[in-house]
PDB file of C-alpha atoms and ligand atoms in Angstrom:
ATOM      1  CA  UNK D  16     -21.306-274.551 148.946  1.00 94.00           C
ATOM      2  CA  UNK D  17     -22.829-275.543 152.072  1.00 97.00           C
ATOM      3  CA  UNK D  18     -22.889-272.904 154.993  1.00 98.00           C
ATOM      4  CA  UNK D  19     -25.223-272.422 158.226  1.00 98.00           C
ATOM      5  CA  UNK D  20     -25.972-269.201 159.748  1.00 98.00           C
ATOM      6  CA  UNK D  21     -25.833-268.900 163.299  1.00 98.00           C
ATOM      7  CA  UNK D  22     -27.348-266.127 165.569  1.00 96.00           C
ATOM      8  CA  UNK D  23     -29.704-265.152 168.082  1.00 95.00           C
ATOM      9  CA  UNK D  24     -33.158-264.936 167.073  1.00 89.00           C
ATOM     10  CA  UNK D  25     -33.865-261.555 165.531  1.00 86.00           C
ATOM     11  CA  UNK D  26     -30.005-261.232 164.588  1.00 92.00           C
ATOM     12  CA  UNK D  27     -30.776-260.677 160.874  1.00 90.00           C
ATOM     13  CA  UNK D  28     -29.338-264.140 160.155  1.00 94.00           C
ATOM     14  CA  UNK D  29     -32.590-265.001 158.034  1.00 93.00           C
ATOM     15  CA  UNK D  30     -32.530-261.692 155.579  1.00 92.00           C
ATOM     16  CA  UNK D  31     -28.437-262.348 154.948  1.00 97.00           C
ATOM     17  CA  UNK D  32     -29.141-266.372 154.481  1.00 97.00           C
ATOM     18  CA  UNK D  33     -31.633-265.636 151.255  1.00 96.00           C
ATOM     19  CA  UNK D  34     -29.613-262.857 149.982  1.00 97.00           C
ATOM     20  CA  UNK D  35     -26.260-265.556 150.392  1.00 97.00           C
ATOM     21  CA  UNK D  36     -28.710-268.282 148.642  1.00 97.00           C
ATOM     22  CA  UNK D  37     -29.402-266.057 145.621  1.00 96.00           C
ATOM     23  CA  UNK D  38     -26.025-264.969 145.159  1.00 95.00           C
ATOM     24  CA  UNK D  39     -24.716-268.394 144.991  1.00 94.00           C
ATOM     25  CA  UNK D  40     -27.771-269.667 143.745  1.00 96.00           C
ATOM     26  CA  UNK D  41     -28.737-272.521 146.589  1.00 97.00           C
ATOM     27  CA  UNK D  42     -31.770-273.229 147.979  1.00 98.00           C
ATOM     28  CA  UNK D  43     -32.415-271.235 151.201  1.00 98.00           C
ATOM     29  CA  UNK D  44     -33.714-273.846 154.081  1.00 98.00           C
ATOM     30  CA  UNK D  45     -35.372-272.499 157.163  1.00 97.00           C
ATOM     31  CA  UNK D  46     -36.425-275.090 159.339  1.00 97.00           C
ATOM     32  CA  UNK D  47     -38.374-272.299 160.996  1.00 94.00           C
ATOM     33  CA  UNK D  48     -40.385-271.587 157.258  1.00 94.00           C
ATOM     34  CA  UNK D  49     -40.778-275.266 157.090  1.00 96.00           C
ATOM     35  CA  UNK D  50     -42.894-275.321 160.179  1.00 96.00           C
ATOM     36  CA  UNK D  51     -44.716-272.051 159.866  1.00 92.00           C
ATOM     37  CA  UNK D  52     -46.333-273.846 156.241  1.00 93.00           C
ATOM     38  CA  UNK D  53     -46.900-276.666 157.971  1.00 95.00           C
ATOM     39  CA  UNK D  54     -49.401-274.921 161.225  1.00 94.00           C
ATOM     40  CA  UNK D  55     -50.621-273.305 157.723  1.00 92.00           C
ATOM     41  CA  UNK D  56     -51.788-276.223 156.016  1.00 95.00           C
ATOM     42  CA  UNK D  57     -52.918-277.591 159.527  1.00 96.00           C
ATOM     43  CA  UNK D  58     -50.363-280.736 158.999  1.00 96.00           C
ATOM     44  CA  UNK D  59     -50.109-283.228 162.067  1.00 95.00           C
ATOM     45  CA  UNK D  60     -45.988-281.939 162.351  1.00 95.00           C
ATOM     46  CA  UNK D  61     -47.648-278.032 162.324  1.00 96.00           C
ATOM     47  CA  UNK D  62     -50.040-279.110 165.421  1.00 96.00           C
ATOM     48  CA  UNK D  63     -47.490-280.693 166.906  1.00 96.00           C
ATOM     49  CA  UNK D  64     -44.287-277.477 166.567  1.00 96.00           C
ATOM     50  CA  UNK D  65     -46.726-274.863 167.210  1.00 95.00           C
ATOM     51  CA  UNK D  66     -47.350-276.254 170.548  1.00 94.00           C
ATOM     52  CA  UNK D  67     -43.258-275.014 171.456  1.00 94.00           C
ATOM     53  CA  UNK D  68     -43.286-272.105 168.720  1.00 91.00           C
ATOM     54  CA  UNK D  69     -45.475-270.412 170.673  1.00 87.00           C
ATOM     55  CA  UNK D  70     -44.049-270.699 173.847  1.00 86.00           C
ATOM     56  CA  UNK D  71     -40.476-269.574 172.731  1.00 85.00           C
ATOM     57  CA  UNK D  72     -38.979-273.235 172.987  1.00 90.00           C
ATOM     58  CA  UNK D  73     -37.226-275.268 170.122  1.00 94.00           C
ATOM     59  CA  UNK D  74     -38.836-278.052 168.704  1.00 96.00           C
ATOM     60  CA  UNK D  75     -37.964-281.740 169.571  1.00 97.00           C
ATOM     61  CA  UNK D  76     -34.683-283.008 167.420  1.00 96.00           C
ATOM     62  CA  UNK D  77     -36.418-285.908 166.430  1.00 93.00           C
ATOM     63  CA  UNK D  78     -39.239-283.837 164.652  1.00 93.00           C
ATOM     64  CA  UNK D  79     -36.510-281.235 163.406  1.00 96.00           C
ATOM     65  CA  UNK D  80     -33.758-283.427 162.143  1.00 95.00           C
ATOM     66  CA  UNK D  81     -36.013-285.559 160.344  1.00 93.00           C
ATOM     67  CA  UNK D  82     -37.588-282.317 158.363  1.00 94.00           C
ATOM     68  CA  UNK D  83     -34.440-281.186 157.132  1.00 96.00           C
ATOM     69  CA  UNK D  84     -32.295-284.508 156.647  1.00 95.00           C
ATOM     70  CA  UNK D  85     -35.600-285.433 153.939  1.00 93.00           C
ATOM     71  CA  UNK D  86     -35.264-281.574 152.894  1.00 95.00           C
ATOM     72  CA  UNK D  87     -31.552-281.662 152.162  1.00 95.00           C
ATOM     73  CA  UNK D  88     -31.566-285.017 150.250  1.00 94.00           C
ATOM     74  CA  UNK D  89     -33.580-283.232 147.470  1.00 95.00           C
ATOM     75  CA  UNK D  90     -32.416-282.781 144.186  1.00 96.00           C
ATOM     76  CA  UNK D  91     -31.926-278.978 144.238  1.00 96.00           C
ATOM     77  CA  UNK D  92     -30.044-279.073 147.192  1.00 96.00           C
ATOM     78  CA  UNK D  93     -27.322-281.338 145.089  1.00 94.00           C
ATOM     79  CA  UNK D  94     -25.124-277.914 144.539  1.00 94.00           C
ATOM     80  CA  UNK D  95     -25.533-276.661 148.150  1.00 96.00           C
ATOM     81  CA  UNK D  96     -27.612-275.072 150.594  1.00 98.00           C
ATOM     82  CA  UNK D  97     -27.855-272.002 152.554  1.00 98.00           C
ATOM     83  CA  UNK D  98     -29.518-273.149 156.718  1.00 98.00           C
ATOM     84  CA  UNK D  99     -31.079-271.242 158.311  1.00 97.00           C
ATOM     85  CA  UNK D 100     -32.585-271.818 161.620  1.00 96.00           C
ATOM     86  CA  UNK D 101     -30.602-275.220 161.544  1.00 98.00           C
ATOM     87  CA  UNK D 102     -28.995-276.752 163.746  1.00 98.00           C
ATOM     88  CA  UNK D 103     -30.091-274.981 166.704  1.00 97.00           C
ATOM     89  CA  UNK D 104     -29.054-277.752 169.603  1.00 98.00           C
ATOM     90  CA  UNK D 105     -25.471-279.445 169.392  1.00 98.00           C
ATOM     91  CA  UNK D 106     -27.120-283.080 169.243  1.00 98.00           C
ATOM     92  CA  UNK D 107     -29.331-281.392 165.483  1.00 98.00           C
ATOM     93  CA  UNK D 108     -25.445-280.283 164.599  1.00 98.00           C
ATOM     94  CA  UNK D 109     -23.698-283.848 165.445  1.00 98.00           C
ATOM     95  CA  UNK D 110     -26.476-285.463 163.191  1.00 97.00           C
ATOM     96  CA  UNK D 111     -26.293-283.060 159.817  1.00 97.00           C
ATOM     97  CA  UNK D 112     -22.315-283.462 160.389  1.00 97.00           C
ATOM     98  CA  UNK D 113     -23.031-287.562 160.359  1.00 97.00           C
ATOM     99  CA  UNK D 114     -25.339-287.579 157.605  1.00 95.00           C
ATOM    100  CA  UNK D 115     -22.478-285.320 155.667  1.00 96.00           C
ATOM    101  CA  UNK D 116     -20.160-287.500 156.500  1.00 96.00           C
ATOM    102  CA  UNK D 117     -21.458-290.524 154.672  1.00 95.00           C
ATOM    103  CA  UNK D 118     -21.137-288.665 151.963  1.00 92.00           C
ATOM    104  CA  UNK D 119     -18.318-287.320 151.678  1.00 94.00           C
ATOM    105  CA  UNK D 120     -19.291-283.764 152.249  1.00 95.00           C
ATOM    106  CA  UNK D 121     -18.891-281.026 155.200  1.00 95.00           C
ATOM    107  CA  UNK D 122     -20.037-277.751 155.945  1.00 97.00           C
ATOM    108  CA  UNK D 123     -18.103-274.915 154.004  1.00 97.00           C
ATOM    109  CA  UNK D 124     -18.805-272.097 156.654  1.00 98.00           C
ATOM    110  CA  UNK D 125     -20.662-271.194 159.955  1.00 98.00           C
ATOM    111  CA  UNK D 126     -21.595-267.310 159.135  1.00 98.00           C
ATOM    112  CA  UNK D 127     -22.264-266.448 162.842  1.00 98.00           C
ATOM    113  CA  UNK D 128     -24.316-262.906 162.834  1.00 97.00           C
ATOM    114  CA  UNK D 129     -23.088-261.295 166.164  1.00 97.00           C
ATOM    115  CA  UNK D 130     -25.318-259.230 168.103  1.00 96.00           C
ATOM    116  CA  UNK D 131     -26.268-257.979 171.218  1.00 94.00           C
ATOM    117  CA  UNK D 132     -29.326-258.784 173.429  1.00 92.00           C
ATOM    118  CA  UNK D 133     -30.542-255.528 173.931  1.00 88.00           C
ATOM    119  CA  UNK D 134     -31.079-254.740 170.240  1.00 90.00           C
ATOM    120  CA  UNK D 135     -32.655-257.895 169.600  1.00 90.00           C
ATOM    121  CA  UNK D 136     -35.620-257.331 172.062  1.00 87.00           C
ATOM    122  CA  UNK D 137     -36.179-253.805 170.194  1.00 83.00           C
ATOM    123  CA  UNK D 138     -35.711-255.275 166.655  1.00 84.00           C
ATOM    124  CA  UNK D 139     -38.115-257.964 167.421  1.00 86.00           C
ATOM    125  CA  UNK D 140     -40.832-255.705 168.369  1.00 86.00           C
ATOM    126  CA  UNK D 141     -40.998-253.898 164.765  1.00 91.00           C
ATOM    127  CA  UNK D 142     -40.604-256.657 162.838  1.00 90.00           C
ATOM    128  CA  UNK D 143     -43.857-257.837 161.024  1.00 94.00           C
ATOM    129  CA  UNK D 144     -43.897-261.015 158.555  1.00 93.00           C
ATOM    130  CA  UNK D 145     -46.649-262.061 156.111  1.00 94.00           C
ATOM    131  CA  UNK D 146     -49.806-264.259 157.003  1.00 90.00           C
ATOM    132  CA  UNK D 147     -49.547-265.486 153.358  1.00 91.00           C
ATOM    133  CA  UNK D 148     -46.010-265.988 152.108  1.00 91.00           C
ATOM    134  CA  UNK D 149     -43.881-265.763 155.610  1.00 86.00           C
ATOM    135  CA  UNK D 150     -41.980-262.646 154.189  1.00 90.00           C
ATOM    136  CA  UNK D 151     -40.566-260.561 157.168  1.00 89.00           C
ATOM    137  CA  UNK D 152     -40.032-256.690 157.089  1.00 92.00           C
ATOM    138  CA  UNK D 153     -38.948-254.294 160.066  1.00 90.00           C
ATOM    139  CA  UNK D 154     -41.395-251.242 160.625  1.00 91.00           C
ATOM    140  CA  UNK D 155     -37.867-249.229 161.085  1.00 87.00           C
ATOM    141  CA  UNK D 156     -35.132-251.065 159.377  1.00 82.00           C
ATOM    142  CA  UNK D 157     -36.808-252.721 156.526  1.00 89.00           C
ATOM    143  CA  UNK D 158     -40.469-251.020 155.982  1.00 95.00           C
ATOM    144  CA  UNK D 159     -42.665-252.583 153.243  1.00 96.00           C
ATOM    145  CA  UNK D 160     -43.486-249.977 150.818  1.00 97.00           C
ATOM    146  CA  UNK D 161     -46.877-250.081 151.899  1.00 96.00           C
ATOM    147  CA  UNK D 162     -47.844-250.402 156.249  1.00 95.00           C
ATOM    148  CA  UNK D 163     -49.413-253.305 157.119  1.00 95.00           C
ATOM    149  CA  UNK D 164     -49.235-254.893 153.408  1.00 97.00           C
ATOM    150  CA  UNK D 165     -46.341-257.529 152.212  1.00 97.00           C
ATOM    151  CA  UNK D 166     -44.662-256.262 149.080  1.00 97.00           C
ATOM    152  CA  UNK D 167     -44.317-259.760 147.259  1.00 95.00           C
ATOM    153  CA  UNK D 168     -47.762-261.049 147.820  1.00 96.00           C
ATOM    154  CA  UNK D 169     -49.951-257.802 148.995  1.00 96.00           C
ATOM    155  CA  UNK D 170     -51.100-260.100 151.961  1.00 96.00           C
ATOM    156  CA  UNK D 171     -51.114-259.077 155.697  1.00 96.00           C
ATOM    157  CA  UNK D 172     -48.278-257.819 157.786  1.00 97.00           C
ATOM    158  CA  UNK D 173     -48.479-258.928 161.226  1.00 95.00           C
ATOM    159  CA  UNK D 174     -46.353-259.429 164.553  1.00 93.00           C
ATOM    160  CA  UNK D 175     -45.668-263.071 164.623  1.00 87.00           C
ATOM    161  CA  UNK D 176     -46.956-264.656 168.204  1.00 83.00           C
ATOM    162  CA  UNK D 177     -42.894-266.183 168.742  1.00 79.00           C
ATOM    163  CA  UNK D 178     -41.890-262.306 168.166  1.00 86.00           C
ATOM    164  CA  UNK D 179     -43.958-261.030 171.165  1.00 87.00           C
ATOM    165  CA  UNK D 180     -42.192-260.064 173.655  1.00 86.00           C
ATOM    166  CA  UNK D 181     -42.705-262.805 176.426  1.00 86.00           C
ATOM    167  CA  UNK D 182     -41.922-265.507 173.552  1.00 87.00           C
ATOM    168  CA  UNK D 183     -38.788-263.118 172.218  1.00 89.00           C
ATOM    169  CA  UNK D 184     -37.377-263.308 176.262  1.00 89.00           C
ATOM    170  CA  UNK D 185     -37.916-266.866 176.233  1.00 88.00           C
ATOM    171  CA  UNK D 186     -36.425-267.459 173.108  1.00 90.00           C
ATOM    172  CA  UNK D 187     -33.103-265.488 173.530  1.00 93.00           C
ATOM    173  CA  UNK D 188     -33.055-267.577 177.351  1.00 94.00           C
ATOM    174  CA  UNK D 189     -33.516-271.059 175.311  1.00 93.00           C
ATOM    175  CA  UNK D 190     -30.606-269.654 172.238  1.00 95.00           C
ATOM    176  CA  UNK D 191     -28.427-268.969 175.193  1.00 97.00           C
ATOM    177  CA  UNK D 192     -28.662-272.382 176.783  1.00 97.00           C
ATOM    178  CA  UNK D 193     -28.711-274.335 173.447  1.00 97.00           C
ATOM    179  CA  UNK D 194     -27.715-272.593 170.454  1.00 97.00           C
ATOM    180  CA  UNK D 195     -24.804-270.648 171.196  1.00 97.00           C
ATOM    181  CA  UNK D 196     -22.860-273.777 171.970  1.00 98.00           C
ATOM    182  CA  UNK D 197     -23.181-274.795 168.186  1.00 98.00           C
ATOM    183  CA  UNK D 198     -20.484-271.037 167.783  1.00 98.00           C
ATOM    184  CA  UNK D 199     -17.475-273.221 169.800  1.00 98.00           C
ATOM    185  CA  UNK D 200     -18.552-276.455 167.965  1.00 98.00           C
ATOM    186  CA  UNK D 201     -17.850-274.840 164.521  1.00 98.00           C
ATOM    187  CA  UNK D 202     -15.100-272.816 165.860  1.00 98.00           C
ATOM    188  CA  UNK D 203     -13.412-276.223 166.772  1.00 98.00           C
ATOM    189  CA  UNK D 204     -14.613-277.490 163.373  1.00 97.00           C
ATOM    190  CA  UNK D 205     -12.322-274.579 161.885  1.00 97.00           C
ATOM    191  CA  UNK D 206     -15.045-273.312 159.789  1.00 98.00           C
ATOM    192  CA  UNK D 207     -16.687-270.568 162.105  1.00 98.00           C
ATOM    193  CA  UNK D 208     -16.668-266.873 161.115  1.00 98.00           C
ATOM    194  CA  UNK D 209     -18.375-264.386 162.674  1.00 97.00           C
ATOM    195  CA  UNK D 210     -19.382-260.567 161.526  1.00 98.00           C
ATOM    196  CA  UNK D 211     -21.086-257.840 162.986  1.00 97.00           C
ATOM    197  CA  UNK D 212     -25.033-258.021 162.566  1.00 96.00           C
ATOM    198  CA  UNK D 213     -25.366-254.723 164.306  1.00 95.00           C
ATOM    199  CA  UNK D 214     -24.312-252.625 161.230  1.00 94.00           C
ATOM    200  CA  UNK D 215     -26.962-251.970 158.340  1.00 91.00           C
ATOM    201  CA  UNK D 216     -27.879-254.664 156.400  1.00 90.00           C
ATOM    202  CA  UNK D 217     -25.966-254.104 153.247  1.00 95.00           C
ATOM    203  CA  UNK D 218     -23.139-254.020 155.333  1.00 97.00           C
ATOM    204  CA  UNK D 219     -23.265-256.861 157.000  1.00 97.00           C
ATOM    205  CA  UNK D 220     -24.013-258.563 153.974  1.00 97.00           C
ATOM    206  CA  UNK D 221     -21.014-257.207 152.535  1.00 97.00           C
ATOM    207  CA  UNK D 222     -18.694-258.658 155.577  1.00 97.00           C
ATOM    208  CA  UNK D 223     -20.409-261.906 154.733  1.00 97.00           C
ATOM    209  CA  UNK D 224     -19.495-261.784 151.236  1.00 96.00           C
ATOM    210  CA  UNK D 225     -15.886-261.020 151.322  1.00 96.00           C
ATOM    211  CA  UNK D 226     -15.523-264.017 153.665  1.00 95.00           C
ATOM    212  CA  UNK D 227     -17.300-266.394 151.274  1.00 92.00           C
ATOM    213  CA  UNK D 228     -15.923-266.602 147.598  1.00 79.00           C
TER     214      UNK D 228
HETATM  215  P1  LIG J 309     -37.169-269.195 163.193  1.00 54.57           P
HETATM  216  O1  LIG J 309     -38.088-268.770 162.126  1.00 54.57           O
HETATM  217  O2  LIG J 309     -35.899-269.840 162.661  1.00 54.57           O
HETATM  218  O3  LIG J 309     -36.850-268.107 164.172  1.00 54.57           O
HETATM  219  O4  LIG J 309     -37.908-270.354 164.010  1.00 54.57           O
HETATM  220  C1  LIG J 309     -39.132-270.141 164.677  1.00 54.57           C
HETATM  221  C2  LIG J 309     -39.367-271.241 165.693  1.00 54.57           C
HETATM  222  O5  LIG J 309     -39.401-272.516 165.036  1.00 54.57           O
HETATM  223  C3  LIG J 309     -38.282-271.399 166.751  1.00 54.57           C
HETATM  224  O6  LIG J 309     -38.446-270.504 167.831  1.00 54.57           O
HETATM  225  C4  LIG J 309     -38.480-272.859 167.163  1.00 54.57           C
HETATM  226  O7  LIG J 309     -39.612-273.001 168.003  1.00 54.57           O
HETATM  227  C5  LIG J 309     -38.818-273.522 165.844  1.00 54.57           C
HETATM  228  N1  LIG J 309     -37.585-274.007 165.177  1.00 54.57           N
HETATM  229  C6  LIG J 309     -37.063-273.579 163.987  1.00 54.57           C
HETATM  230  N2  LIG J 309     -35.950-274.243 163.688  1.00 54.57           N
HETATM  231  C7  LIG J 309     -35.735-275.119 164.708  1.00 54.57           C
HETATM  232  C8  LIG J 309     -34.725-276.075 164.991  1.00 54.57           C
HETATM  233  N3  LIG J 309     -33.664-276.263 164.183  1.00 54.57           N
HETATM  234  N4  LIG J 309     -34.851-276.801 166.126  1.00 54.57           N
HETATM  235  C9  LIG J 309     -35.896-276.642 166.957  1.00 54.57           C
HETATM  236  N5  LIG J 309     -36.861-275.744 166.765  1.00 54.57           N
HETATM  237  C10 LIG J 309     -36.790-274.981 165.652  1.00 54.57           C
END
């Protein structure tokens, strides 16, 4: 089962892509976690994406494709994959769908998580993710049991620089103009669904699930 989840940033997309991964037990790939361990470790491809991260802008393809294509040819990824975060630019999308097609294989579904804008700008603001193991939580929506402390790894909660709100602006401007063209490309691919991300989480997962079996 191989299925991408499209949305704007902030839509939810990456809660509902590791709660699809465990259910069907796949790997869940975020291109965006890939990058975020790499400024971590101080790597010469985290130098280089943290230069755009923090600005709001998408990563070169070159650096991107490269990343996932050697990601996705792993072992565990054999039974499927949930991406997330992936392709974000129609040229990332026509190279995944090339590298598929040698062999043999296409992507199952395009989940897109539909939602507004305006509630992205206020989600973004409470959201808080973990310094140690990149877990995000939402001071409203999705609080971690304790403020300010990351319930799987007890390390620190903080507002991520790309989820300030300059960055979050510039980000929804650069999904507009690049990543929302990806919804007609898998709608003419016949494998685009899309459900309402603006409904509480267990719900949306739930929309998600009845359209994947
Ligand atoms: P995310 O965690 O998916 O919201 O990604 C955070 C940031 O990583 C994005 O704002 C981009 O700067 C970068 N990024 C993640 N995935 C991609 C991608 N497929 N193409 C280009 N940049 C990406």
């Amino acid at each position: 089962m191989k299925i991408i989840m499209l949305g704007a940033p902030g839509a939810g997309k990456g809660t509902q892509a590791k709660m699809i991964a465990e259910k069907f037990g796949v790997p869940h790939i975020s291109t965006g976690d890939i990058f975020r361990a790499n400024i971590k470790e101080g790597t010469e491809l985290g130098i280089e994406a943290k230069k755009y991260m923090d600005q709001g802008l998408l990563v070169p393809d070159e650096l991107t494709v490269k990343i996932l294509l050697d990601r996705v040819a792993k072992e565990d990824c054999a039974g499927g994959y949930v991406l997330d975060g992936f392709p974000r630019t129609i040229p990332q999308a026509e190279v995944l769908d090339a590298a598929l097609d040698k062999l043999n294989e296409k992507i199952d579904y395009a989940v897109n998580v539909d939602v507004p804008d305006e509630n992205i700008v206020k989600r973004m603001s409470g959201r808080r993710a973990c310094l140690k193991c990149g877990a995000t939580f939402h001071i409203e929506h999705i609080p971690p049991k304790q403020e300010g402390i990351c319930d799987s790894c007890g390390g620190e909660l903080v507002l991520r620089d790309d989820d300030k709100q300059e960055t979050v602006q510039n980000r929804l401007k650069v999904y507009h103009d690049q990543t929302q063209p990806l919804i007609d490309y898998y709608a003419k691919k016949g494998v685009l669904k899309s459900v309402d991300g603006t409904v509480e989480m267990q719900k949306v997962f739930q929309s998600i699930s009845d359209i994947i079996k």
